[in-house]
mmCIF file of C-alpha atoms in Angstrom:
data_model
loop_
_atom_site.group_PDB
_atom_site.id
_atom_site.type_symbol
_atom_site.label_atom_id
_atom_site.label_comp_id
_atom_site.label_asym_id
_atom_site.label_seq_id
_atom_site.Cartn_x
_atom_site.Cartn_y
_atom_site.Cartn_z
ATOM 1 C CA UNK A 1 124.473 237.416 42.013
ATOM 2 C CA UNK A 2 126.174 240.871 40.954
ATOM 3 C CA UNK A 3 123.983 243.365 43.590
ATOM 4 C CA UNK A 4 124.692 240.979 46.556
ATOM 5 C CA UNK A 5 126.792 242.910 49.627
ATOM 6 C CA UNK A 6 129.092 239.330 49.813
ATOM 7 C CA UNK A 7 129.279 238.736 46.483
ATOM 8 C CA UNK A 8 131.128 242.216 46.211
ATOM 9 C CA UNK A 9 132.862 241.136 49.377
ATOM 10 C CA UNK A 10 134.582 237.721 48.509
ATOM 11 C CA UNK A 11 135.511 238.619 44.270
ATOM 12 C CA UNK A 12 139.491 239.039 44.390
ATOM 13 C CA UNK A 13 139.015 242.255 42.227
ATOM 14 C CA UNK A 14 142.774 242.476 42.287
ATOM 15 C CA UNK A 15 143.751 238.667 40.859
ATOM 16 C CA UNK A 16 140.865 239.813 37.559
ATOM 17 C CA UNK A 17 142.796 243.233 37.651
ATOM 18 C CA UNK A 18 146.148 241.671 37.772
ATOM 19 C CA UNK A 19 144.979 238.586 34.842
ATOM 20 C CA UNK A 20 143.658 241.740 32.406
ATOM 21 C CA UNK A 21 146.831 244.070 33.341
ATOM 22 C CA UNK A 22 149.463 241.424 32.346
ATOM 23 C CA UNK A 23 146.724 240.526 29.078
ATOM 24 C CA UNK A 24 146.926 243.672 27.233
ATOM 25 C CA UNK A 25 150.345 243.848 27.969
ATOM 26 C CA UNK A 26 150.783 240.657 26.520
ATOM 27 C CA UNK A 27 148.563 242.152 23.194
ATOM 28 C CA UNK A 28 151.552 245.064 22.798
ATOM 29 C CA UNK A 29 154.356 242.440 23.122
ATOM 30 C CA UNK A 30 152.043 239.660 20.290
ATOM 31 C CA UNK A 31 151.931 243.420 18.365
ATOM 32 C CA UNK A 32 155.638 243.567 18.500
ATOM 33 C CA UNK A 33 156.744 240.643 18.226
ATOM 34 C CA UNK A 34 155.159 239.754 15.611
ATOM 35 C CA UNK A 35 156.028 243.630 14.034
ATOM 36 C CA UNK A 36 155.650 243.501 10.515
ATOM 37 C CA UNK A 37 154.149 240.283 10.050
ATOM 38 C CA UNK A 38 150.958 238.958 8.446
ATOM 39 C CA UNK A 39 148.413 237.428 10.433
ATOM 40 C CA UNK A 40 147.900 240.260 13.105
ATOM 41 C CA UNK A 41 147.848 237.903 15.449
ATOM 42 C CA UNK A 42 148.050 240.798 18.309
ATOM 43 C CA UNK A 43 144.021 241.313 16.307
ATOM 44 C CA UNK A 44 143.569 237.593 17.335
ATOM 45 C CA UNK A 45 144.735 237.602 21.154
ATOM 46 C CA UNK A 46 142.222 239.851 21.960
ATOM 47 C CA UNK A 47 139.399 238.369 20.395
ATOM 48 C CA UNK A 48 140.696 235.034 22.767
ATOM 49 C CA UNK A 49 140.843 237.384 25.326
ATOM 50 C CA UNK A 50 137.173 238.324 24.518
ATOM 51 C CA UNK A 51 136.451 234.637 24.396
ATOM 52 C CA UNK A 52 137.719 233.733 27.539
ATOM 53 C CA UNK A 53 136.521 236.491 29.352
ATOM 54 C CA UNK A 54 133.188 234.929 28.588
ATOM 55 C CA UNK A 55 134.605 231.643 30.203
ATOM 56 C CA UNK A 56 136.093 233.263 32.805
ATOM 57 C CA UNK A 57 132.590 234.926 34.345
ATOM 58 C CA UNK A 58 131.129 231.058 33.480
ATOM 59 C CA UNK A 59 133.218 229.716 35.839
ATOM 60 C CA UNK A 60 132.789 232.950 38.715
ATOM 61 C CA UNK A 61 128.760 233.163 37.832
ATOM 62 C CA UNK A 62 128.896 228.770 38.791
ATOM 63 C CA UNK A 63 129.944 227.336 41.858
ATOM 64 C CA UNK A 64 132.570 225.079 40.832
ATOM 65 C CA UNK A 65 131.385 222.211 44.083
ATOM 66 C CA UNK A 66 128.862 221.666 40.969
ATOM 67 C CA UNK A 67 131.682 220.648 38.692
ATOM 68 C CA UNK A 68 132.287 217.374 40.341
ATOM 69 C CA UNK A 69 129.066 215.294 39.050
ATOM 70 C CA UNK A 70 130.460 216.297 35.771
ATOM 71 C CA UNK A 71 134.372 215.275 36.323
ATOM 72 C CA UNK A 72 134.445 211.768 34.889
ATOM 73 C CA UNK A 73 132.363 212.656 32.200
ATOM 74 C CA UNK A 74 134.045 215.641 31.395
ATOM 75 C CA UNK A 75 137.697 213.909 31.969
ATOM 76 C CA UNK A 76 136.711 210.772 28.965
ATOM 77 C CA UNK A 77 135.376 212.613 26.701
ATOM 78 C CA UNK A 78 138.321 214.884 26.978
ATOM 79 C CA UNK A 79 140.958 211.658 26.354
ATOM 80 C CA UNK A 80 138.636 210.651 23.220
ATOM 81 C CA UNK A 81 139.516 213.848 21.309
ATOM 82 C CA UNK A 82 143.356 213.527 22.730
ATOM 83 C CA UNK A 83 142.328 209.725 21.572
ATOM 84 C CA UNK A 84 141.819 211.472 18.001
ATOM 85 C CA UNK A 85 144.404 213.700 17.692
ATOM 86 C CA UNK A 86 146.900 210.792 18.577
ATOM 87 C CA UNK A 87 145.943 207.089 17.057
ATOM 88 C CA UNK A 88 143.508 209.026 14.077
ATOM 89 C CA UNK A 89 144.063 211.449 10.978
ATOM 90 C CA UNK A 90 141.032 213.654 12.133
ATOM 91 C CA UNK A 91 143.578 216.425 13.604
ATOM 92 C CA UNK A 92 145.826 219.046 12.274
ATOM 93 C CA UNK A 93 149.822 219.337 13.011
ATOM 94 C CA UNK A 94 152.519 221.623 12.795
ATOM 95 C CA UNK A 95 155.879 221.236 13.360
ATOM 96 C CA UNK A 96 156.105 217.598 12.978
ATOM 97 C CA UNK A 97 153.049 217.575 16.526
ATOM 98 C CA UNK A 98 149.793 216.071 16.065
ATOM 99 C CA UNK A 99 147.970 218.302 18.396
ATOM 100 C CA UNK A 100 144.481 220.267 17.194
ATOM 101 C CA UNK A 101 141.604 218.973 16.474
ATOM 102 C CA UNK A 102 139.478 222.100 13.243
ATOM 103 C CA UNK A 103 136.533 223.770 14.250
ATOM 104 C CA UNK A 104 136.152 226.503 11.348
ATOM 105 C CA UNK A 105 137.499 228.592 11.584
ATOM 106 C CA UNK A 106 139.012 227.388 15.141
ATOM 107 C CA UNK A 107 141.780 225.020 15.903
ATOM 108 C CA UNK A 108 140.468 223.053 19.270
ATOM 109 C CA UNK A 109 143.830 221.943 20.987
ATOM 110 C CA UNK A 110 142.872 218.874 23.556
ATOM 111 C CA UNK A 111 145.755 219.490 25.903
ATOM 112 C CA UNK A 112 145.140 222.484 27.032
ATOM 113 C CA UNK A 113 141.968 221.812 28.088
ATOM 114 C CA UNK A 114 143.412 218.605 29.958
ATOM 115 C CA UNK A 115 144.813 221.094 32.430
ATOM 116 C CA UNK A 116 141.581 221.971 33.861
ATOM 117 C CA UNK A 117 139.593 218.688 33.357
ATOM 118 C CA UNK A 118 142.924 217.092 35.116
ATOM 119 C CA UNK A 119 141.590 219.359 37.684
ATOM 120 C CA UNK A 120 138.540 219.705 38.046
ATOM 121 C CA UNK A 121 138.520 215.110 38.488
ATOM 122 C CA UNK A 122 141.435 215.405 40.218
ATOM 123 C CA UNK A 123 140.139 216.864 42.760
ATOM 124 C CA UNK A 124 136.941 215.087 42.560
ATOM 125 C CA UNK A 125 138.863 211.633 43.889
ATOM 126 C CA UNK A 126 141.109 213.442 46.069
ATOM 127 C CA UNK A 127 137.774 214.863 47.809
ATOM 128 C CA UNK A 128 136.261 211.086 48.118
ATOM 129 C CA UNK A 129 139.343 209.827 48.929
ATOM 130 C CA UNK A 130 141.656 212.995 51.551
ATOM 131 C CA UNK A 131 140.968 209.811 53.691
ATOM 132 C CA UNK A 132 144.236 207.759 52.618
ATOM 133 C CA UNK A 133 146.164 209.713 50.705
ATOM 134 C CA UNK A 134 149.167 209.566 53.075
ATOM 135 C CA UNK A 135 148.530 205.782 51.755
ATOM 136 C CA UNK A 136 151.166 204.575 48.618
ATOM 137 C CA UNK A 137 148.168 202.603 47.146
ATOM 138 C CA UNK A 138 145.194 206.062 46.800
ATOM 139 C CA UNK A 139 148.405 208.595 45.938
ATOM 140 C CA UNK A 140 149.418 206.086 43.219
ATOM 141 C CA UNK A 141 145.698 205.515 41.651
ATOM 142 C CA UNK A 142 145.879 209.820 41.688
ATOM 143 C CA UNK A 143 148.408 209.754 39.143
ATOM 144 C CA UNK A 144 147.280 206.697 37.332
ATOM 145 C CA UNK A 145 144.510 208.907 36.971
ATOM 146 C CA UNK A 146 146.670 211.877 35.599
ATOM 147 C CA UNK A 147 149.263 209.897 33.302
ATOM 148 C CA UNK A 148 146.882 208.817 30.969
ATOM 149 C CA UNK A 149 145.625 211.970 29.799
ATOM 150 C CA UNK A 150 148.830 213.687 29.808
ATOM 151 C CA UNK A 151 150.543 209.548 28.382
ATOM 152 C CA UNK A 152 148.125 210.667 25.536
ATOM 153 C CA UNK A 153 149.680 214.925 24.971
ATOM 154 C CA UNK A 154 152.659 213.989 24.990
ATOM 155 C CA UNK A 155 152.744 211.150 22.776
ATOM 156 C CA UNK A 156 151.233 213.723 20.396
ATOM 157 C CA UNK A 157 154.847 214.880 21.168
ATOM 158 C CA UNK A 158 153.884 217.784 23.728
ATOM 159 C CA UNK A 159 155.565 216.896 26.129
ATOM 160 C CA UNK A 160 155.293 220.690 27.770
ATOM 161 C CA UNK A 161 151.850 219.443 28.953
ATOM 162 C CA UNK A 162 152.444 216.652 30.304
ATOM 163 C CA UNK A 163 154.744 217.871 31.888
ATOM 164 C CA UNK A 164 151.981 220.596 33.848
ATOM 165 C CA UNK A 165 150.115 217.178 33.941
ATOM 166 C CA UNK A 166 152.091 216.453 36.323
ATOM 167 C CA UNK A 167 152.905 219.677 37.383
ATOM 168 C CA UNK A 168 149.364 220.193 38.492
ATOM 169 C CA UNK A 169 149.059 216.196 39.884
ATOM 170 C CA UNK A 170 152.321 217.389 42.799
ATOM 171 C CA UNK A 171 150.765 220.267 43.371
ATOM 172 C CA UNK A 172 147.307 218.688 44.389
ATOM 173 C CA UNK A 173 148.556 215.750 46.117
ATOM 174 C CA UNK A 174 150.399 218.265 48.728
ATOM 175 C CA UNK A 175 148.411 220.382 49.020
ATOM 176 C CA UNK A 176 145.870 217.269 50.192
ATOM 177 C CA UNK A 177 148.888 216.123 53.120
ATOM 178 C CA UNK A 178 150.786 213.460 50.887
ATOM 179 C CA UNK A 179 153.202 211.548 52.455
ATOM 180 C CA UNK A 180 156.874 213.361 50.971
ATOM 181 C CA UNK A 181 158.954 210.831 51.727
ATOM 182 C CA UNK A 182 156.196 208.761 48.486
ATOM 183 C CA UNK A 183 156.347 211.808 46.679
ATOM 184 C CA UNK A 184 160.495 211.346 46.774
ATOM 185 C CA UNK A 185 159.485 207.648 46.478
ATOM 186 C CA UNK A 186 157.618 207.772 43.289
ATOM 187 C CA UNK A 187 159.978 210.314 41.380
ATOM 188 C CA UNK A 188 163.107 208.083 41.988
ATOM 189 C CA UNK A 189 161.138 205.399 40.574
ATOM 190 C CA UNK A 190 160.248 208.422 38.134
ATOM 191 C CA UNK A 191 163.448 208.499 37.521
ATOM 192 C CA UNK A 192 164.523 205.362 36.853
ATOM 193 C CA UNK A 193 161.874 204.841 34.498
ATOM 194 C CA UNK A 194 163.300 207.569 32.227
ATOM 195 C CA UNK A 195 166.862 206.102 32.354
ATOM 196 C CA UNK A 196 165.487 202.290 30.511
ATOM 197 C CA UNK A 197 162.794 204.680 27.911
ATOM 198 C CA UNK A 198 166.352 206.293 27.753
ATOM 199 C CA UNK A 199 169.098 202.820 27.222
ATOM 200 C CA UNK A 200 166.154 201.851 25.339
ATOM 201 C CA UNK A 201 165.921 204.184 22.561
ATOM 202 C CA UNK A 202 162.211 204.290 23.090
ATOM 203 C CA UNK A 203 161.532 207.501 24.015
ATOM 204 C CA UNK A 204 162.440 210.869 24.575
ATOM 205 C CA UNK A 205 163.027 211.864 20.709
ATOM 206 C CA UNK A 206 165.719 212.482 19.090
ATOM 207 C CA UNK A 207 164.827 215.990 19.687
ATOM 208 C CA UNK A 208 163.716 215.616 22.576
ATOM 209 C CA UNK A 209 166.943 214.648 23.827
ATOM 210 C CA UNK A 210 169.056 216.157 21.785
ATOM 211 C CA UNK A 211 167.548 220.343 23.641
ATOM 212 C CA UNK A 212 167.860 217.811 26.946
ATOM 213 C CA UNK A 213 171.293 217.344 26.824
ATOM 214 C CA UNK A 214 172.099 220.114 25.653
ATOM 215 C CA UNK A 215 170.843 221.783 28.863
ATOM 216 C CA UNK A 216 172.343 219.082 30.400
ATOM 217 C CA UNK A 217 175.712 220.804 28.348
ATOM 218 C CA UNK A 218 176.763 217.411 27.523
ATOM 219 C CA UNK A 219 176.149 218.561 23.533
ATOM 220 C CA UNK A 220 176.911 222.039 21.441
ATOM 221 C CA UNK A 221 174.937 222.059 18.911
ATOM 222 C CA UNK A 222 174.301 226.314 19.134
ATOM 223 C CA UNK A 223 173.252 225.930 15.178
ATOM 224 C CA UNK A 224 170.363 223.342 15.068
ATOM 225 C CA UNK A 225 169.101 221.853 18.278
ATOM 226 C CA UNK A 226 170.182 224.922 20.082
ATOM 227 C CA UNK A 227 169.370 227.426 18.081
ATOM 228 C CA UNK A 228 165.956 228.817 19.525
ATOM 229 C CA UNK A 229 167.823 228.261 22.961
ATOM 230 C CA UNK A 230 170.213 230.919 22.130
ATOM 231 C CA UNK A 231 168.593 233.662 19.525
ATOM 232 C CA UNK A 232 166.236 234.458 23.554
ATOM 233 C CA UNK A 233 169.853 234.630 25.179
ATOM 234 C CA UNK A 234 171.324 236.702 22.787
ATOM 235 C CA UNK A 235 167.368 238.550 22.353
ATOM 236 C CA UNK A 236 167.525 238.588 25.742
ATOM 237 C CA UNK A 237 170.706 239.562 26.846
ATOM 238 C CA UNK A 238 171.298 242.555 24.409
ATOM 239 C CA UNK A 239 168.453 243.741 25.939
ATOM 240 C CA UNK A 240 170.917 245.659 28.855
ATOM 241 C CA UNK A 241 169.696 247.281 32.155
ATOM 242 C CA UNK A 242 166.940 249.523 29.981
ATOM 243 C CA UNK A 243 165.718 247.723 26.667
ATOM 244 C CA UNK A 244 165.589 249.141 22.747
ATOM 245 C CA UNK A 245 162.457 250.709 23.386
ATOM 246 C CA UNK A 246 158.905 249.011 22.845
ATOM 247 C CA UNK A 247 158.929 248.301 19.032
ATOM 248 C CA UNK A 248 162.856 248.410 18.350
ATOM 249 C CA UNK A 249 163.679 245.299 18.569
ATOM 250 C CA UNK A 250 166.468 243.332 15.805
ATOM 251 C CA UNK A 251 166.987 240.264 16.923
ATOM 252 C CA UNK A 252 163.021 239.844 17.085
ATOM 253 C CA UNK A 253 161.827 241.325 15.067
ATOM 254 C CA UNK A 254 164.567 240.947 13.100
ATOM 255 C CA UNK A 255 163.554 236.818 12.943
ATOM 256 C CA UNK A 256 166.060 235.191 14.556
ATOM 257 C CA UNK A 257 164.903 234.130 17.175
ATOM 258 C CA UNK A 258 161.951 230.913 16.273
ATOM 259 C CA UNK A 259 158.731 231.081 17.546
ATOM 260 C CA UNK A 260 158.374 234.344 18.609
ATOM 261 C CA UNK A 261 154.747 235.552 19.436
ATOM 262 C CA UNK A 262 154.417 232.120 21.087
ATOM 263 C CA UNK A 263 156.737 230.100 23.638
ATOM 264 C CA UNK A 264 159.636 232.366 22.571
ATOM 265 C CA UNK A 265 158.276 235.334 23.396
ATOM 266 C CA UNK A 266 159.223 236.367 26.615
ATOM 267 C CA UNK A 267 163.244 237.251 24.883
ATOM 268 C CA UNK A 268 160.985 239.926 23.349
ATOM 269 C CA UNK A 269 160.190 241.678 26.241
ATOM 270 C CA UNK A 270 163.889 241.192 27.499
ATOM 271 C CA UNK A 271 165.593 243.063 24.287
ATOM 272 C CA UNK A 272 162.556 245.364 23.918
ATOM 273 C CA UNK A 273 162.285 246.371 27.365
ATOM 274 C CA UNK A 274 165.528 245.143 29.541
ATOM 275 C CA UNK A 275 166.406 244.174 32.766
ATOM 276 C CA UNK A 276 163.966 246.450 34.259
ATOM 277 C CA UNK A 277 160.747 244.897 32.054
ATOM 278 C CA UNK A 278 161.386 241.463 33.207
ATOM 279 C CA UNK A 279 161.509 242.382 36.469
ATOM 280 C CA UNK A 280 158.469 243.659 36.262
ATOM 281 C CA UNK A 281 156.179 241.083 34.181
ATOM 282 C CA UNK A 282 158.108 238.490 36.908
ATOM 283 C CA UNK A 283 156.560 240.803 39.762
ATOM 284 C CA UNK A 284 153.836 240.778 38.236
ATOM 285 C CA UNK A 285 153.496 237.007 38.038
ATOM 286 C CA UNK A 286 154.395 237.336 41.351
ATOM 287 C CA UNK A 287 152.191 238.591 42.456
ATOM 288 C CA UNK A 288 148.944 237.362 40.594
ATOM 289 C CA UNK A 289 150.624 233.427 42.074
ATOM 290 C CA UNK A 290 150.233 234.977 45.015
ATOM 291 C CA UNK A 291 146.509 235.909 44.792
ATOM 292 C CA UNK A 292 145.917 232.129 44.576
ATOM 293 C CA UNK A 293 148.233 231.113 46.913
ATOM 294 C CA UNK A 294 145.750 233.800 48.983
ATOM 295 C CA UNK A 295 143.022 232.062 48.366
ATOM 296 C CA UNK A 296 143.610 228.224 48.491
ATOM 297 C CA UNK A 297 145.258 229.240 52.107
ATOM 298 C CA UNK A 298 141.793 231.017 52.967
ATOM 299 C CA UNK A 299 139.854 228.042 50.947
ATOM 300 C CA UNK A 300 140.597 225.890 54.198
ATOM 301 C CA UNK A 301 137.895 224.577 55.298
ATOM 302 C CA UNK A 302 136.297 223.485 52.172
ATOM 303 C CA UNK A 303 138.649 220.544 50.504
ATOM 304 C CA UNK A 304 137.548 221.176 46.966
ATOM 305 C CA UNK A 305 137.167 224.321 47.041
ATOM 306 C CA UNK A 306 141.020 223.502 48.154
ATOM 307 C CA UNK A 307 142.731 221.550 45.715
ATOM 308 C CA UNK A 308 141.274 223.213 42.865
ATOM 309 C CA UNK A 309 142.980 226.267 43.469
ATOM 310 C CA UNK A 310 145.747 225.005 44.392
ATOM 311 C CA UNK A 311 145.614 222.719 41.009
ATOM 312 C CA UNK A 312 145.134 225.967 38.508
ATOM 313 C CA UNK A 313 147.663 227.943 40.611
ATOM 314 C CA UNK A 314 150.437 225.261 40.214
ATOM 315 C CA UNK A 315 149.632 225.847 36.472
ATOM 316 C CA UNK A 316 149.916 228.994 36.254
ATOM 317 C CA UNK A 317 153.038 228.927 38.505
ATOM 318 C CA UNK A 318 154.529 226.103 36.494
ATOM 319 C CA UNK A 319 154.096 227.663 33.335
ATOM 320 C CA UNK A 320 155.752 230.852 34.293
ATOM 321 C CA UNK A 321 158.688 229.185 35.580
ATOM 322 C CA UNK A 322 159.334 226.575 32.771
ATOM 323 C CA UNK A 323 158.802 229.265 29.890
ATOM 324 C CA UNK A 324 161.078 231.837 31.697
ATOM 325 C CA UNK A 325 163.523 229.377 31.797
ATOM 326 C CA UNK A 326 163.845 228.151 29.286
ATOM 327 C CA UNK A 327 164.138 231.725 27.917
ATOM 328 C CA UNK A 328 167.148 232.532 29.067
ATOM 329 C CA UNK A 329 168.597 228.667 29.317
ATOM 330 C CA UNK A 330 168.270 227.819 32.804
ATOM 331 C CA UNK A 331 164.770 225.135 32.854
ATOM 332 C CA UNK A 332 165.066 222.487 29.368
ATOM 333 C CA UNK A 333 162.371 223.642 25.656
ATOM 334 C CA UNK A 334 159.294 222.192 26.954
ATOM 335 C CA UNK A 335 156.891 223.856 24.605
ATOM 336 C CA UNK A 336 155.661 225.838 26.749
ATOM 337 C CA UNK A 337 154.151 229.014 26.610
ATOM 338 C CA UNK A 338 153.686 231.958 28.872
ATOM 339 C CA UNK A 339 150.220 232.677 30.211
ATOM 340 C CA UNK A 340 148.428 235.689 29.120
ATOM 341 C CA UNK A 341 150.998 237.313 26.848
ATOM 342 C CA UNK A 342 151.851 233.738 25.102
ATOM 343 C CA UNK A 343 150.003 233.313 21.517
ATOM 344 C CA UNK A 344 147.358 231.065 21.638
ATOM 345 C CA UNK A 345 143.425 230.978 21.887
ATOM 346 C CA UNK A 346 143.539 227.580 23.647
ATOM 347 C CA UNK A 347 146.168 228.205 25.782
ATOM 348 C CA UNK A 348 144.017 232.060 26.166
ATOM 349 C CA UNK A 349 140.492 230.715 27.106
ATOM 350 C CA UNK A 350 142.028 228.298 28.914
ATOM 351 C CA UNK A 351 144.318 230.684 31.250
ATOM 352 C CA UNK A 352 140.688 232.725 31.943
ATOM 353 C CA UNK A 353 138.484 230.114 32.911
ATOM 354 C CA UNK A 354 141.404 228.354 35.031
ATOM 355 C CA UNK A 355 141.433 232.682 36.643
ATOM 356 C CA UNK A 356 138.266 231.996 37.316
ATOM 357 C CA UNK A 357 137.846 229.164 38.555
ATOM 358 C CA UNK A 358 139.825 230.354 41.633
ATOM 359 C CA UNK A 359 137.313 232.645 41.742
ATOM 360 C CA UNK A 360 134.569 231.000 42.219
ATOM 361 C CA UNK A 361 136.404 229.143 44.722
ATOM 362 C CA UNK A 362 136.634 233.052 46.477
ATOM 363 C CA UNK A 363 133.185 233.701 46.325
ATOM 364 C CA UNK A 364 131.678 229.826 46.317
ATOM 365 C CA UNK A 365 134.107 228.173 49.276
ATOM 366 C CA UNK A 366 132.104 228.623 52.297
ATOM 367 C CA UNK A 367 128.334 226.810 49.173
ATOM 368 C CA UNK A 368 126.790 230.368 50.023
ATOM 369 C CA UNK A 369 123.444 230.298 47.840
ATOM 370 C CA UNK A 370 124.019 234.505 46.261
#
């Protein structure tokens, strides 16, 4: 396969270069953000990249069309894993959130893998029902397919990943050809439901309410719930145009920014590399997402490939926009990592596998046999 000229012609080499360039920068930023801490986070990050690369190669090698046969089984298994996390004691908790299942030294996070499984399951469903996608029943059914795992994820609580799943759904059904008026109607129904849950006090949780109120400017709490964003913005602002220099951050390394190697790692980029460094990172992500969009456009004759690629691109785009947005205070805090840069095993493995899926779509979109 590797020596076949068709493989070399269809392989999206710029996508791979961008992916590993961002990941390499991520290792450097993780090292800087965690400088002086115990744990060797950057070394672990390299291990996650290596494991994720195995997944990427496997995803490239396997024709993505084959996943459709197992999508239902994967969906059910993932629901069971999410249920184990949400309703049993067989999980690990951190900061009050139960999201992980311990497997030896590895902390398996079902909510991360739910992203890929939702993409594959939804692509299979939409392909089978593409003729009726403009009908409300099909659209609502597709939403229910995503809403079940999303509810289990949000219950952990992990609102960020739940929102990612809905972002994936939005991107995929839009590409599939859903009517805009139906999407807007569902958005309106969701807003009404959210208002009722808020008014009755059923959901969201108190700390999530605080975050949203602070984001909307309806409440000031810079020393408690709003502390993360306040300190992140101070760190980014202190970097100025060109930054303080690599390994020279004072706000981040001084411990003022919580979750500095995970959710708020962009604050370290802003402080050390400045406005210019932030623009470079945003430019690299923009190029990465654009390569994904190219794959979607070129897969127009292969519906399964087009839908799968759109799910991956929607996932990556939402992660980048939400994470950077919450770091600079223009998006609510939702605990979404900056893909390929934030420290985390499950996130890195899933992201690299998803890049492999994009490559598989590019390679196998006409179901060629290599």
